[in-house]
mmCIF file of C-alpha atoms in Angstrom:
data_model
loop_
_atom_site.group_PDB
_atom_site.id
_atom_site.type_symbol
_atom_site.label_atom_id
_atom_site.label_comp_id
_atom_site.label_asym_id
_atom_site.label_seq_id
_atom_site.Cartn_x
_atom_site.Cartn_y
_atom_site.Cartn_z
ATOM 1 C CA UNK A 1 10.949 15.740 -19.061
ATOM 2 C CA UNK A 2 9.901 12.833 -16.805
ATOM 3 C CA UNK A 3 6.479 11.880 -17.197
ATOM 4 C CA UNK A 4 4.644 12.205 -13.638
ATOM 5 C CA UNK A 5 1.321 10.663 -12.966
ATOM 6 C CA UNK A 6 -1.160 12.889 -11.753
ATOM 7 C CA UNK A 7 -4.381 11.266 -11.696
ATOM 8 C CA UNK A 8 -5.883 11.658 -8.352
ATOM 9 C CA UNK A 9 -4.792 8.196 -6.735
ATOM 10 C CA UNK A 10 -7.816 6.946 -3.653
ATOM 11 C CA UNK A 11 -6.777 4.284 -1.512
ATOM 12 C CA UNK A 12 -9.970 2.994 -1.508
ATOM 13 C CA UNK A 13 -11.572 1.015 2.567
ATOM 14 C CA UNK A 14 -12.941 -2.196 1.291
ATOM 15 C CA UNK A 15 -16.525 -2.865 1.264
ATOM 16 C CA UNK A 16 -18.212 -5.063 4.036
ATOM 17 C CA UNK A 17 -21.435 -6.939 2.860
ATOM 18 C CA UNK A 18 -24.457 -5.094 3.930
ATOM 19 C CA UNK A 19 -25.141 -6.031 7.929
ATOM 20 C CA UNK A 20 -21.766 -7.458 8.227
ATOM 21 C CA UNK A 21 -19.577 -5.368 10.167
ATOM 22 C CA UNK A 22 -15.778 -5.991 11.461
ATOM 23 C CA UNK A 23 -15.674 -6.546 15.656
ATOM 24 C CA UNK A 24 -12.167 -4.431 15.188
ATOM 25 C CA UNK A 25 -11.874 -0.650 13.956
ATOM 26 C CA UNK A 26 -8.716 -0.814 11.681
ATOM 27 C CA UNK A 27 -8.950 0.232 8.813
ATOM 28 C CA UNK A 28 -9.450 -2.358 6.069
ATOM 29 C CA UNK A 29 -8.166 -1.380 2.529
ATOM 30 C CA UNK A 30 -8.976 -3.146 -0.846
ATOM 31 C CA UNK A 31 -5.279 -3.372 -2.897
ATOM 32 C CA UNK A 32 -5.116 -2.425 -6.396
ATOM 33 C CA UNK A 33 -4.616 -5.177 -8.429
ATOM 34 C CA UNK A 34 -3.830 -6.406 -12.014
ATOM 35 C CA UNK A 35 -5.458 -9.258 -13.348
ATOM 36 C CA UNK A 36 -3.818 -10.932 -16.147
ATOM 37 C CA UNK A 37 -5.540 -14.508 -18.372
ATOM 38 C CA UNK A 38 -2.830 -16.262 -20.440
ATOM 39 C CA UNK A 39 -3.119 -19.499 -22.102
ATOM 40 C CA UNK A 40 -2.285 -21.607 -18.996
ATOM 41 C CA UNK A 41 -3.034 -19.404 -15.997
ATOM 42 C CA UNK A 42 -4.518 -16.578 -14.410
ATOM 43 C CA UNK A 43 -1.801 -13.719 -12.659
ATOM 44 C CA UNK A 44 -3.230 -11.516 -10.013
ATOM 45 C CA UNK A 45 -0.775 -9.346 -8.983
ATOM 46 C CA UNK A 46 -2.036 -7.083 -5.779
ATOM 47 C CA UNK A 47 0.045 -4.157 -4.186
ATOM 48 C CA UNK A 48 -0.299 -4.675 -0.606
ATOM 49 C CA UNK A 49 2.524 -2.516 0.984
ATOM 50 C CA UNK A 50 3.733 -3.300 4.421
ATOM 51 C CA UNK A 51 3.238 -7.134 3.805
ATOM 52 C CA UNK A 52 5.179 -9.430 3.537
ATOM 53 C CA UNK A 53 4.992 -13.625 3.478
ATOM 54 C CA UNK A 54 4.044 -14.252 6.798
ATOM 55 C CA UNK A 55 1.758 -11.784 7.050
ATOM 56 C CA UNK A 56 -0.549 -12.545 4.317
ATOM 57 C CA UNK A 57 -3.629 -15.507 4.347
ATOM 58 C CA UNK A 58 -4.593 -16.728 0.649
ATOM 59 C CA UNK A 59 -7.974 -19.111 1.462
ATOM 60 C CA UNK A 60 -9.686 -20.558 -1.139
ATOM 61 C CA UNK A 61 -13.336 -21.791 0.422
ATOM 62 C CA UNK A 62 -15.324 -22.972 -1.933
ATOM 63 C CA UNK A 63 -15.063 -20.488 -5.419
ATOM 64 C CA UNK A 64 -14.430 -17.629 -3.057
ATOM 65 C CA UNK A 65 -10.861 -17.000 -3.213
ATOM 66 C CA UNK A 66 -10.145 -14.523 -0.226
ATOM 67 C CA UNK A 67 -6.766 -12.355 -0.013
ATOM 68 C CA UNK A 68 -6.110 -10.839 3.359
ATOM 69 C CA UNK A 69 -2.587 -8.737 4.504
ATOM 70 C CA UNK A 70 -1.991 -7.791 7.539
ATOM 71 C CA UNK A 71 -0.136 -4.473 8.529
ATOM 72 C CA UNK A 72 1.817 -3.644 11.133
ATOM 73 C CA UNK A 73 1.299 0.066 11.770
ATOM 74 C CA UNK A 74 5.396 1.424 12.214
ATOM 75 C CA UNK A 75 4.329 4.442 14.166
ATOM 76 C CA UNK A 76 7.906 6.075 14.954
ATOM 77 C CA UNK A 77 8.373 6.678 18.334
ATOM 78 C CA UNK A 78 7.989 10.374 19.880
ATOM 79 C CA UNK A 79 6.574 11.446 16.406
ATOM 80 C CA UNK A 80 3.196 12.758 15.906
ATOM 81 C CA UNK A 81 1.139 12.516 12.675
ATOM 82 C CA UNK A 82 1.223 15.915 11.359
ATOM 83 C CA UNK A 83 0.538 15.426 7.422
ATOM 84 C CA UNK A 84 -0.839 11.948 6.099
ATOM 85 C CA UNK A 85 -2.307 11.680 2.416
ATOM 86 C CA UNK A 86 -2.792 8.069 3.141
ATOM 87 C CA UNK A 87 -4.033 6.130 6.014
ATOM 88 C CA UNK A 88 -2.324 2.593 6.938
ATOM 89 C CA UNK A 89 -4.363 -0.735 7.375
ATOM 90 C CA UNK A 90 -4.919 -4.417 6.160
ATOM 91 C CA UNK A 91 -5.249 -5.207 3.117
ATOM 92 C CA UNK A 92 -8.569 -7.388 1.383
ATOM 93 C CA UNK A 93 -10.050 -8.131 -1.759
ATOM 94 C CA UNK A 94 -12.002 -11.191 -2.478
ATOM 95 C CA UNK A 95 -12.826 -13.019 -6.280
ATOM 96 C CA UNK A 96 -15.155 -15.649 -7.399
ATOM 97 C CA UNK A 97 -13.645 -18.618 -9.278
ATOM 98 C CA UNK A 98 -14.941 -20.628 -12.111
ATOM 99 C CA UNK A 99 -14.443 -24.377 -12.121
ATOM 100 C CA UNK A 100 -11.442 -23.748 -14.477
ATOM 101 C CA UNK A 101 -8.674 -23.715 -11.742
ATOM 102 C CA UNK A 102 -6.971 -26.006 -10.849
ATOM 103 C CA UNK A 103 -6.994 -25.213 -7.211
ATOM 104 C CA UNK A 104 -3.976 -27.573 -6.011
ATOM 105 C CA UNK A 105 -1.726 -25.857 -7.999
ATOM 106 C CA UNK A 106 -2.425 -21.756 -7.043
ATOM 107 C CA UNK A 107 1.054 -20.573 -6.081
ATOM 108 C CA UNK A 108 1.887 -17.402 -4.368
ATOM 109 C CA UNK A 109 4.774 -15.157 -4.017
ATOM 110 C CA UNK A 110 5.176 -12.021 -2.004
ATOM 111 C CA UNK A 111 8.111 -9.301 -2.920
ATOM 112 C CA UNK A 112 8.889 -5.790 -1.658
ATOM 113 C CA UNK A 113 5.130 -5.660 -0.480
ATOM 114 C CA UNK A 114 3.304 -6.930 -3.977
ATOM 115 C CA UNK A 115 1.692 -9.966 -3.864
ATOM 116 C CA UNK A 116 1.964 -12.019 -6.692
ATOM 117 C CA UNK A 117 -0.874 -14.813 -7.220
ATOM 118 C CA UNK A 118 -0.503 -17.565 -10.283
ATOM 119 C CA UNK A 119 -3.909 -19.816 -10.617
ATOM 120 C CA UNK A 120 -3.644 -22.771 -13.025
ATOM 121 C CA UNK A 121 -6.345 -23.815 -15.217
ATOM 122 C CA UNK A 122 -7.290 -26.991 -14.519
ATOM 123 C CA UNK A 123 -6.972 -29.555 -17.873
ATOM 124 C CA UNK A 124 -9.975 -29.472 -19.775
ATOM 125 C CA UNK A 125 -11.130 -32.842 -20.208
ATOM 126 C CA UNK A 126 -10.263 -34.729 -23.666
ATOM 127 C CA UNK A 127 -12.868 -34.272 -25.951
ATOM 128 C CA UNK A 128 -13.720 -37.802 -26.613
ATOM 129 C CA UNK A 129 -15.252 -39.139 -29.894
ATOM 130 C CA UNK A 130 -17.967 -41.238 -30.566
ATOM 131 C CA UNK A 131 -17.937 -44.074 -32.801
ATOM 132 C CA UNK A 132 -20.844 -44.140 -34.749
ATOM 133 C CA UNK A 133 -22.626 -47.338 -35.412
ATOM 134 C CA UNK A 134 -24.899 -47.851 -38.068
ATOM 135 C CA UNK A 135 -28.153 -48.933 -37.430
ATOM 136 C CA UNK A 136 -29.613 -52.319 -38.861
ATOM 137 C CA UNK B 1 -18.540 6.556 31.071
ATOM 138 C CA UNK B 2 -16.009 3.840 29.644
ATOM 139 C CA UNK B 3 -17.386 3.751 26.014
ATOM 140 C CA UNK B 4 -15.666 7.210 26.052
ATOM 141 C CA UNK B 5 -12.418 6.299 27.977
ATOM 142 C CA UNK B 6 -12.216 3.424 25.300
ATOM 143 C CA UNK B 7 -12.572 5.888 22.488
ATOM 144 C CA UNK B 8 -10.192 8.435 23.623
ATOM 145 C CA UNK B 9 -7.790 5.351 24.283
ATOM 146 C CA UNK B 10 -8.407 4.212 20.673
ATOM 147 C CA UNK B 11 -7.632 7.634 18.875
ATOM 148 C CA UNK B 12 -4.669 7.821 20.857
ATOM 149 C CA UNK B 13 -3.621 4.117 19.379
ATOM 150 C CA UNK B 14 -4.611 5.205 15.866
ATOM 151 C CA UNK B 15 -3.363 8.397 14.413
ATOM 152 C CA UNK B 16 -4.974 8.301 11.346
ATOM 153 C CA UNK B 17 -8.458 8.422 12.828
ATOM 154 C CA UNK B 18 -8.020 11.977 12.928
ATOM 155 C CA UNK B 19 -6.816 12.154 9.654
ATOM 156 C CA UNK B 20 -9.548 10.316 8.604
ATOM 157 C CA UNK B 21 -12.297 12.485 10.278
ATOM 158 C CA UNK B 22 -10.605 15.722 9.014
ATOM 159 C CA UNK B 23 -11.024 14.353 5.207
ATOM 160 C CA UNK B 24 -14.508 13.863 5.912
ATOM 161 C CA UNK B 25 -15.139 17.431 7.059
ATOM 162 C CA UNK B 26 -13.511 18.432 4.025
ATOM 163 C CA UNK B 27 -14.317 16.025 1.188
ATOM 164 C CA UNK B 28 -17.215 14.315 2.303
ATOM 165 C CA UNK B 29 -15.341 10.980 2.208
ATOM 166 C CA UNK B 30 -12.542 9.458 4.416
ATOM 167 C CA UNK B 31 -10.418 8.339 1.439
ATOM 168 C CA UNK B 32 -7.231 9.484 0.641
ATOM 169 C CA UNK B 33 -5.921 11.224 -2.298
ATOM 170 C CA UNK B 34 -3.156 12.884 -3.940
ATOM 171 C CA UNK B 35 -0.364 13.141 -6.331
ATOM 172 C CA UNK B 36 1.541 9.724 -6.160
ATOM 173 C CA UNK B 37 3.347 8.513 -4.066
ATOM 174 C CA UNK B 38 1.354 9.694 -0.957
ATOM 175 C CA UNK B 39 3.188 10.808 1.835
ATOM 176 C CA UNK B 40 2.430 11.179 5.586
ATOM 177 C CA UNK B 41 4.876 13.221 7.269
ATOM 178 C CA UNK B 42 5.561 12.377 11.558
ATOM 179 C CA UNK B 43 7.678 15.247 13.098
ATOM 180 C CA UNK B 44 9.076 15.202 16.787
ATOM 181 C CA UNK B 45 11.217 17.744 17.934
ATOM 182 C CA UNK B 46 14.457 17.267 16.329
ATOM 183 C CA UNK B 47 13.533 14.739 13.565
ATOM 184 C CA UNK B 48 10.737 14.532 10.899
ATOM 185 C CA UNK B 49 10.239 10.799 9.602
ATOM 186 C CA UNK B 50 8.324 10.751 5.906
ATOM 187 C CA UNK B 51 6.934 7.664 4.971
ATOM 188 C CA UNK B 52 5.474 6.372 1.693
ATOM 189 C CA UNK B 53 4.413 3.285 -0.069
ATOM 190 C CA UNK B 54 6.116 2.258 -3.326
ATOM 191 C CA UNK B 55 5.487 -1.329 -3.279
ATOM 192 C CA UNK B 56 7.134 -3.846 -6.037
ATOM 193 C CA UNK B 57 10.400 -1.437 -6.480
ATOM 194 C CA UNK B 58 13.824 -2.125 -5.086
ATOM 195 C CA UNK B 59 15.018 -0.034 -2.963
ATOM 196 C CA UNK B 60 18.145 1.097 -5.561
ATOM 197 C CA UNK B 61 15.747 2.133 -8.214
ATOM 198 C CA UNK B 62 14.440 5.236 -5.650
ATOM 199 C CA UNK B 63 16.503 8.439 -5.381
ATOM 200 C CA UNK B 64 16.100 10.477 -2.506
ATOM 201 C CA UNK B 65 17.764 14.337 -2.748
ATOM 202 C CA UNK B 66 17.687 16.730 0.448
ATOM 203 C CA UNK B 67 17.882 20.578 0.307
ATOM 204 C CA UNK B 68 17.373 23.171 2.965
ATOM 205 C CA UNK B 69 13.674 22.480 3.801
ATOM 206 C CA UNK B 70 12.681 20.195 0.746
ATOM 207 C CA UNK B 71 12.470 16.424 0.224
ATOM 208 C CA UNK B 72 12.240 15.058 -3.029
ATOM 209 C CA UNK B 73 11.589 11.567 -3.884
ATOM 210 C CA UNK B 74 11.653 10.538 -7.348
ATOM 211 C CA UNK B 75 11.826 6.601 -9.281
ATOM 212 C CA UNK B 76 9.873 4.914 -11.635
ATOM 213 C CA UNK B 77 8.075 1.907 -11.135
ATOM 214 C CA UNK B 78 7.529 -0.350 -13.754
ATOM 215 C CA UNK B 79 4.347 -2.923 -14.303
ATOM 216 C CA UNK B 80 5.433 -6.592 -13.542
ATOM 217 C CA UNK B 81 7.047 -8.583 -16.095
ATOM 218 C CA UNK B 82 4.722 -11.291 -17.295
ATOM 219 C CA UNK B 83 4.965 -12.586 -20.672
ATOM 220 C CA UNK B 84 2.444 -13.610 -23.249
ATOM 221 C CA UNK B 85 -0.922 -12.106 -21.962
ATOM 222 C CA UNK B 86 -4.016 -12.751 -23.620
ATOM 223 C CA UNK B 87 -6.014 -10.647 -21.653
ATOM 224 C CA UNK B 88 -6.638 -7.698 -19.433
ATOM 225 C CA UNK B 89 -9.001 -8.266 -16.706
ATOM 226 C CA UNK B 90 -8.189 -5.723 -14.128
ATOM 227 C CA UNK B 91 -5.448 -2.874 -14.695
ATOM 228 C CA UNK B 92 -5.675 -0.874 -11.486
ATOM 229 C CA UNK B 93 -2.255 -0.059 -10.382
ATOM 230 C CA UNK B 94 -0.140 2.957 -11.117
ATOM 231 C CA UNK B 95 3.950 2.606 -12.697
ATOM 232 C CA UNK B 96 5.590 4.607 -14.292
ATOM 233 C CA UNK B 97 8.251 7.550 -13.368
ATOM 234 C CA UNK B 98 7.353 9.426 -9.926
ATOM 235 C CA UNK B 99 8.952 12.231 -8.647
ATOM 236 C CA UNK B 100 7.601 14.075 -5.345
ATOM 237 C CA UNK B 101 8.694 16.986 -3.399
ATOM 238 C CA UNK B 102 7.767 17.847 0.570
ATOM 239 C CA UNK B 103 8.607 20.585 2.276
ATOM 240 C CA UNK B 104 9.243 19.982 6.277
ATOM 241 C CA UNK B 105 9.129 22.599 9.136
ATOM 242 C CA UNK B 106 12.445 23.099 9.547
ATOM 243 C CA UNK B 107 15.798 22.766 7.819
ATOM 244 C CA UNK B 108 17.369 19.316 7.378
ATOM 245 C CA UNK B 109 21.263 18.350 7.947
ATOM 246 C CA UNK B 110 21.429 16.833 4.776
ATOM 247 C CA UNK B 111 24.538 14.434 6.012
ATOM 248 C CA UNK B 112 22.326 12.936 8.864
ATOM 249 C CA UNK B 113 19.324 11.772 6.682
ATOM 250 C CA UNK B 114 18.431 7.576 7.142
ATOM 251 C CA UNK B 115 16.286 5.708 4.874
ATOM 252 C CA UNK B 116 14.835 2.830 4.909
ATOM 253 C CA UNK B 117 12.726 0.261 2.600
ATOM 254 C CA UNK B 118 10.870 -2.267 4.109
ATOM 255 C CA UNK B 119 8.477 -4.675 2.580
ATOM 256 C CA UNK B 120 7.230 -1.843 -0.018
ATOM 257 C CA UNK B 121 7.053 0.888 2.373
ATOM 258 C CA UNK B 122 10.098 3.856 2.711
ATOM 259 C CA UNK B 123 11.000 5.661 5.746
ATOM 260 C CA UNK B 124 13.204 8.490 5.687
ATOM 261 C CA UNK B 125 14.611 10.303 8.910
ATOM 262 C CA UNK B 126 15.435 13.606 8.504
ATOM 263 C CA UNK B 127 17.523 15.253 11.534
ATOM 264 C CA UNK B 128 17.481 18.665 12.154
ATOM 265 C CA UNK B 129 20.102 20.703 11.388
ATOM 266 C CA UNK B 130 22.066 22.306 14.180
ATOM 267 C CA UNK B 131 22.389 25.960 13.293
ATOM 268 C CA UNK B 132 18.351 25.273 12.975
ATOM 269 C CA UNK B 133 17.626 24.192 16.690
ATOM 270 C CA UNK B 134 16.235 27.494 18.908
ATOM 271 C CA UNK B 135 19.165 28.408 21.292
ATOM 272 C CA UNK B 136 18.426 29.157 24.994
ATOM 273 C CA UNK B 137 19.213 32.603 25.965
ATOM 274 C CA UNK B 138 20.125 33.526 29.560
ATOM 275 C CA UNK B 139 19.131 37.163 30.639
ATOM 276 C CA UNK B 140 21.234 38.196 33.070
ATOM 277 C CA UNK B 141 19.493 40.744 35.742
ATOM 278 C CA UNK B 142 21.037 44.337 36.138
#
Protein backbone atom coordinates (compact mmCIF):
# COMPACT_ATOMS: atom_id res chain seq x y z
CA UNK A 1 0.00 0.00 0.00
CA UNK A 2 1.70 3.39 -0.54
CA UNK A 3 2.62 5.02 2.50
CA UNK A 4 0.81 8.61 2.62
CA UNK A 5 1.84 11.27 5.01
CA UNK A 6 -0.76 12.57 7.05
CA UNK A 7 0.60 14.72 9.60
CA UNK A 8 -1.17 17.95 9.54
CA UNK A 9 1.36 20.04 7.29
CA UNK A 10 1.14 24.39 8.42
CA UNK A 11 2.73 26.62 6.12
CA UNK A 12 3.80 28.59 8.73
CA UNK A 13 3.89 33.35 8.04
CA UNK A 14 7.30 34.17 9.28
CA UNK A 15 7.81 36.06 12.34
CA UNK A 16 8.63 39.90 12.26
CA UNK A 17 10.73 41.16 15.32
CA UNK A 18 8.51 42.73 17.83
CA UNK A 19 7.71 46.61 16.53
CA UNK A 20 8.99 45.81 13.18
CA UNK A 21 6.36 45.56 10.75
CA UNK A 22 6.51 45.06 6.72
CA UNK A 23 5.31 48.58 4.71
CA UNK A 24 3.68 45.78 2.16
CA UNK A 25 0.74 43.24 3.06
CA UNK A 26 1.92 40.01 1.24
CA UNK A 27 2.13 37.43 2.87
CA UNK A 28 5.60 36.43 4.08
CA UNK A 29 6.20 32.63 4.65
CA UNK A 30 9.16 30.96 6.54
CA UNK A 31 10.32 27.68 4.13
CA UNK A 32 10.89 24.45 5.67
CA UNK A 33 14.25 23.62 5.66
CA UNK A 34 16.86 20.84 6.32
CA UNK A 35 19.96 21.60 7.87
CA UNK A 36 22.68 19.22 7.36
CA UNK A 37 26.80 19.58 9.26
CA UNK A 38 29.33 17.32 7.47
CA UNK A 39 32.95 17.33 7.91
CA UNK A 40 33.63 20.23 5.47
CA UNK A 41 30.37 22.15 5.19
CA UNK A 42 27.10 23.06 6.28
CA UNK A 43 23.86 22.12 3.59
CA UNK A 44 20.72 24.08 4.07
CA UNK A 45 18.40 22.95 1.81
CA UNK A 46 14.98 25.26 1.90
CA UNK A 47 11.73 24.47 -0.15
CA UNK A 48 10.72 27.69 -1.49
CA UNK A 49 8.19 26.84 -4.32
CA UNK A 50 7.53 29.32 -7.02
CA UNK A 51 11.27 30.50 -6.95
CA UNK A 52 13.53 30.24 -8.93
CA UNK A 53 17.37 31.86 -9.44
CA UNK A 54 16.56 35.19 -10.15
CA UNK A 55 14.14 35.53 -7.83
CA UNK A 56 15.88 34.70 -4.72
CA UNK A 57 18.47 37.27 -2.51
CA UNK A 58 21.07 35.22 -0.24
CA UNK A 59 22.81 38.34 2.00
CA UNK A 60 25.14 37.59 4.40
CA UNK A 61 25.51 41.01 6.75
CA UNK A 62 27.49 40.49 9.34
CA UNK A 63 26.66 36.64 11.04
CA UNK A 64 23.11 37.16 9.92
CA UNK A 65 22.71 35.14 6.94
CA UNK A 66 19.25 36.27 5.41
CA UNK A 67 17.29 34.06 2.69
CA UNK A 68 14.54 35.89 0.90
CA UNK A 69 12.27 34.37 -2.37
CA UNK A 70 10.18 36.17 -4.06
CA UNK A 71 6.81 34.86 -5.59
CA UNK A 72 5.04 35.73 -8.31
CA UNK A 73 1.38 35.09 -7.51
CA UNK A 74 0.09 33.02 -11.11
CA UNK A 75 -3.50 33.95 -10.51
CA UNK A 76 -5.20 32.31 -13.75
CA UNK A 77 -7.12 34.57 -15.53
CA UNK A 78 -11.13 34.60 -15.25
CA UNK A 79 -10.73 32.08 -12.31
CA UNK A 80 -11.83 32.75 -8.89
CA UNK A 81 -10.34 31.21 -5.70
CA UNK A 82 -12.90 28.84 -4.63
CA UNK A 83 -10.87 26.19 -2.39
CA UNK A 84 -7.20 27.08 -1.18
CA UNK A 85 -5.49 24.91 1.68
CA UNK A 86 -2.51 27.07 1.20
CA UNK A 87 -1.95 30.68 0.72
CA UNK A 88 0.95 31.95 -1.78
CA UNK A 89 3.74 34.50 -0.72
CA UNK A 90 7.58 35.17 -0.31
CA UNK A 91 9.53 33.18 1.17
CA UNK A 92 12.13 34.15 4.51
CA UNK A 93 14.05 32.60 7.06
CA UNK A 94 17.07 34.08 8.59
CA UNK A 95 20.27 32.10 10.68
CA UNK A 96 23.06 33.28 12.79
CA UNK A 97 26.58 32.18 11.78
CA UNK A 98 29.53 31.27 13.82
CA UNK A 99 32.97 32.44 12.77
CA UNK A 100 33.45 28.92 11.24
CA UNK A 101 32.39 29.81 7.61
CA UNK A 102 34.16 30.59 5.33
CA UNK A 103 31.95 33.22 3.90
CA UNK A 104 33.70 33.66 0.31
CA UNK A 105 33.02 30.38 -0.52
CA UNK A 106 28.87 29.93 0.36
CA UNK A 107 27.50 28.64 -2.94
CA UNK A 108 23.94 28.43 -3.90
CA UNK A 109 21.83 26.53 -6.23
CA UNK A 110 18.16 26.78 -6.94
CA UNK A 111 16.14 23.65 -8.69
CA UNK A 112 12.45 22.99 -9.34
CA UNK A 113 11.73 25.63 -6.51
CA UNK A 114 14.27 24.16 -3.58
CA UNK A 115 16.94 26.14 -2.71
CA UNK A 116 19.98 24.51 -2.06
CA UNK A 117 22.66 26.46 0.22
CA UNK A 118 26.43 24.86 0.77
CA UNK A 119 28.52 27.03 3.55
CA UNK A 120 32.21 26.08 3.88
CA UNK A 121 33.97 25.97 7.05
CA UNK A 122 36.55 28.17 7.05
CA UNK A 123 40.27 26.29 7.81
CA UNK A 124 40.89 26.13 11.31
CA UNK A 125 44.10 27.59 11.96
CA UNK A 126 47.26 25.12 12.38
CA UNK A 127 47.70 24.33 15.76
CA UNK A 128 51.17 25.52 16.22
CA UNK A 129 53.68 24.11 18.78
CA UNK A 130 55.79 25.62 21.12
CA UNK A 131 59.29 24.88 21.60
CA UNK A 132 60.06 24.70 25.01
CA UNK A 133 63.19 26.20 26.35
CA UNK A 134 64.68 25.32 29.43
CA UNK A 135 65.30 27.75 31.85
CA UNK A 136 68.93 28.55 33.20
CA UNK B 1 -13.04 57.36 2.69
CA UNK B 2 -9.90 56.06 0.63
CA UNK B 3 -8.37 53.82 3.41
CA UNK B 4 -11.49 51.75 2.45
CA UNK B 5 -11.35 52.12 -1.41
CA UNK B 6 -7.63 50.96 -0.90
CA UNK B 7 -8.73 47.95 1.05
CA UNK B 8 -11.45 46.80 -1.13
CA UNK B 9 -8.83 47.36 -4.05
CA UNK B 10 -6.34 45.18 -2.12
CA UNK B 11 -8.70 42.10 -1.46
CA UNK B 12 -9.59 42.24 -4.91
CA UNK B 13 -5.57 41.96 -5.81
CA UNK B 14 -5.16 39.19 -3.22
CA UNK B 15 -7.44 36.25 -3.16
CA UNK B 16 -6.14 34.58 -0.41
CA UNK B 17 -6.97 37.34 2.04
CA UNK B 18 -10.24 35.88 2.20
CA UNK B 19 -9.02 32.63 2.59
CA UNK B 20 -7.00 33.75 5.16
CA UNK B 21 -9.74 35.56 7.23
CA UNK B 22 -12.13 32.55 6.82
CA UNK B 23 -9.33 30.20 8.62
CA UNK B 24 -9.28 32.57 11.31
CA UNK B 25 -13.02 32.45 11.96
CA UNK B 26 -12.65 28.88 12.01
CA UNK B 27 -9.31 27.89 13.56
CA UNK B 28 -8.30 30.77 15.36
CA UNK B 29 -5.16 31.08 13.19
CA UNK B 30 -4.59 32.11 9.50
CA UNK B 31 -2.29 29.16 8.73
CA UNK B 32 -2.91 26.60 6.45
CA UNK B 33 -3.25 22.99 6.86
CA UNK B 34 -4.01 19.76 5.41
CA UNK B 35 -3.18 16.45 4.02
CA UNK B 36 -0.08 16.98 1.70
CA UNK B 37 0.22 18.27 -1.02
CA UNK B 38 -2.19 21.25 -0.41
CA UNK B 39 -4.29 22.21 -3.07
CA UNK B 40 -6.19 25.43 -3.97
CA UNK B 41 -8.66 24.88 -6.53
CA UNK B 42 -9.63 28.31 -9.15
CA UNK B 43 -12.81 27.48 -11.21
CA UNK B 44 -14.24 29.81 -14.06
CA UNK B 45 -16.96 28.78 -16.04
CA UNK B 46 -15.77 26.16 -18.28
CA UNK B 47 -12.36 25.32 -16.68
CA UNK B 48 -11.16 24.57 -13.08
CA UNK B 49 -7.25 25.16 -12.69
CA UNK B 50 -5.75 23.11 -9.39
CA UNK B 51 -2.59 24.16 -8.27
CA UNK B 52 -0.12 22.70 -5.76
CA UNK B 53 3.39 22.94 -4.57
CA UNK B 54 5.71 19.92 -4.83
CA UNK B 55 8.94 21.60 -4.89
CA UNK B 56 12.41 19.56 -5.56
CA UNK B 57 10.50 16.78 -7.85
CA UNK B 58 10.66 16.56 -11.61
CA UNK B 59 7.92 16.93 -13.24
CA UNK B 60 8.05 12.96 -14.68
CA UNK B 61 8.12 11.56 -11.23
CA UNK B 62 4.20 13.06 -10.68
CA UNK B 63 1.23 11.12 -12.09
CA UNK B 64 -1.82 12.85 -12.65
CA UNK B 65 -5.19 10.43 -13.37
CA UNK B 66 -8.68 12.13 -14.30
CA UNK B 67 -12.13 10.48 -13.77
CA UNK B 68 -15.60 11.88 -14.05
CA UNK B 69 -15.42 14.53 -11.26
CA UNK B 70 -12.12 13.40 -9.43
CA UNK B 71 -8.47 14.49 -9.64
CA UNK B 72 -5.90 12.50 -8.25
CA UNK B 73 -2.39 13.43 -7.88
CA UNK B 74 -0.03 11.01 -6.59
CA UNK B 75 4.36 10.86 -6.56
CA UNK B 76 6.80 10.52 -4.09
CA UNK B 77 9.28 12.88 -3.21
CA UNK B 78 12.40 11.88 -1.96
CA UNK B 79 14.87 13.89 0.66
CA UNK B 80 17.94 15.37 -1.24
CA UNK B 81 20.85 13.32 -1.88
CA UNK B 82 23.74 14.46 0.25
CA UNK B 83 26.31 12.12 1.29
CA UNK B 84 28.22 11.62 4.47
CA UNK B 85 26.22 13.65 7.14
CA UNK B 86 27.39 14.00 10.49
CA UNK B 87 24.61 15.72 11.75
CA UNK B 88 20.99 16.68 11.82
CA UNK B 89 20.32 20.18 12.63
CA UNK B 90 16.97 20.92 11.21
CA UNK B 91 14.69 18.12 9.51
CA UNK B 92 11.54 20.05 8.64
CA UNK B 93 10.45 19.03 5.27
CA UNK B 94 8.07 16.33 4.22
CA UNK B 95 9.16 13.29 1.23
CA UNK B 96 8.04 10.49 0.81
CA UNK B 97 5.06 8.89 -1.46
CA UNK B 98 1.91 11.37 -1.85
CA UNK B 99 -1.12 10.59 -3.36
CA UNK B 100 -4.20 13.18 -3.30
CA UNK B 101 -7.61 13.14 -4.63
CA UNK B 102 -10.05 16.43 -5.40
CA UNK B 103 -13.22 16.37 -6.43
CA UNK B 104 -14.29 19.51 -8.83
CA UNK B 105 -17.85 20.87 -9.55
CA UNK B 106 -18.37 19.47 -12.57
CA UNK B 107 -17.26 16.65 -14.84
CA UNK B 108 -13.88 16.86 -16.61
CA UNK B 109 -13.12 15.87 -20.47
CA UNK B 110 -10.43 13.82 -19.48
CA UNK B 111 -8.66 14.26 -23.17
CA UNK B 112 -8.52 18.14 -22.70
CA UNK B 113 -6.66 18.22 -19.29
CA UNK B 114 -3.05 20.58 -19.40
CA UNK B 115 -0.48 20.46 -16.82
CA UNK B 116 2.08 22.25 -16.03
CA UNK B 117 5.31 22.34 -13.59
CA UNK B 118 6.94 25.36 -13.03
CA UNK B 119 9.69 26.16 -10.64
CA UNK B 120 8.13 23.59 -7.94
CA UNK B 121 4.65 24.57 -8.37
CA UNK B 122 1.90 22.31 -10.72
CA UNK B 123 -0.96 23.64 -12.54
CA UNK B 124 -3.45 21.51 -13.99
CA UNK B 125 -6.38 22.75 -16.34
CA UNK B 126 -9.20 20.81 -16.34
CA UNK B 127 -11.88 21.64 -19.24
CA UNK B 128 -15.24 20.88 -18.90
CA UNK B 129 -16.71 18.28 -20.55
CA UNK B 130 -19.25 19.00 -23.24
CA UNK B 131 -22.21 16.77 -22.53
CA UNK B 132 -21.58 18.65 -18.93
CA UNK B 133 -22.13 22.37 -20.09
CA UNK B 134 -26.10 23.56 -19.28
CA UNK B 135 -27.82 23.76 -22.76
CA UNK B 136 -30.04 26.80 -23.60
CA UNK B 137 -33.55 25.91 -24.14
CA UNK B 138 -35.84 28.02 -26.36
CA UNK B 139 -39.63 27.99 -25.35
CA UNK B 140 -41.50 28.57 -28.10
CA UNK B 141 -44.97 30.57 -27.30
CA UNK B 142 -48.36 28.82 -28.24
Amino acid sequence: MAETTTKEVLKKEAVTPAGIERIRSTKVYTPAVDIMERQNDIVIIADMPGVDEQSVDITLDNNVLTIYGTVEPEIPEHHRLAFAEYGVGDYQRVFTLTDEIDRDKIQASVKNGVLKLILPKAEKAKTRKIAVNAEK
Amino acid sequence: MALTDLDRLARVMNPWREFGMLNQAFLGSDRSSGELPLFNVWLATDTATVTTEVPGIEASAIDISVMGKTVTVRGSREPEEVKDVGAYHRRERWYRRFSKTIEIPFTVDADKVEAKFRKGVLYISLPRAEADKPKKITIKSE
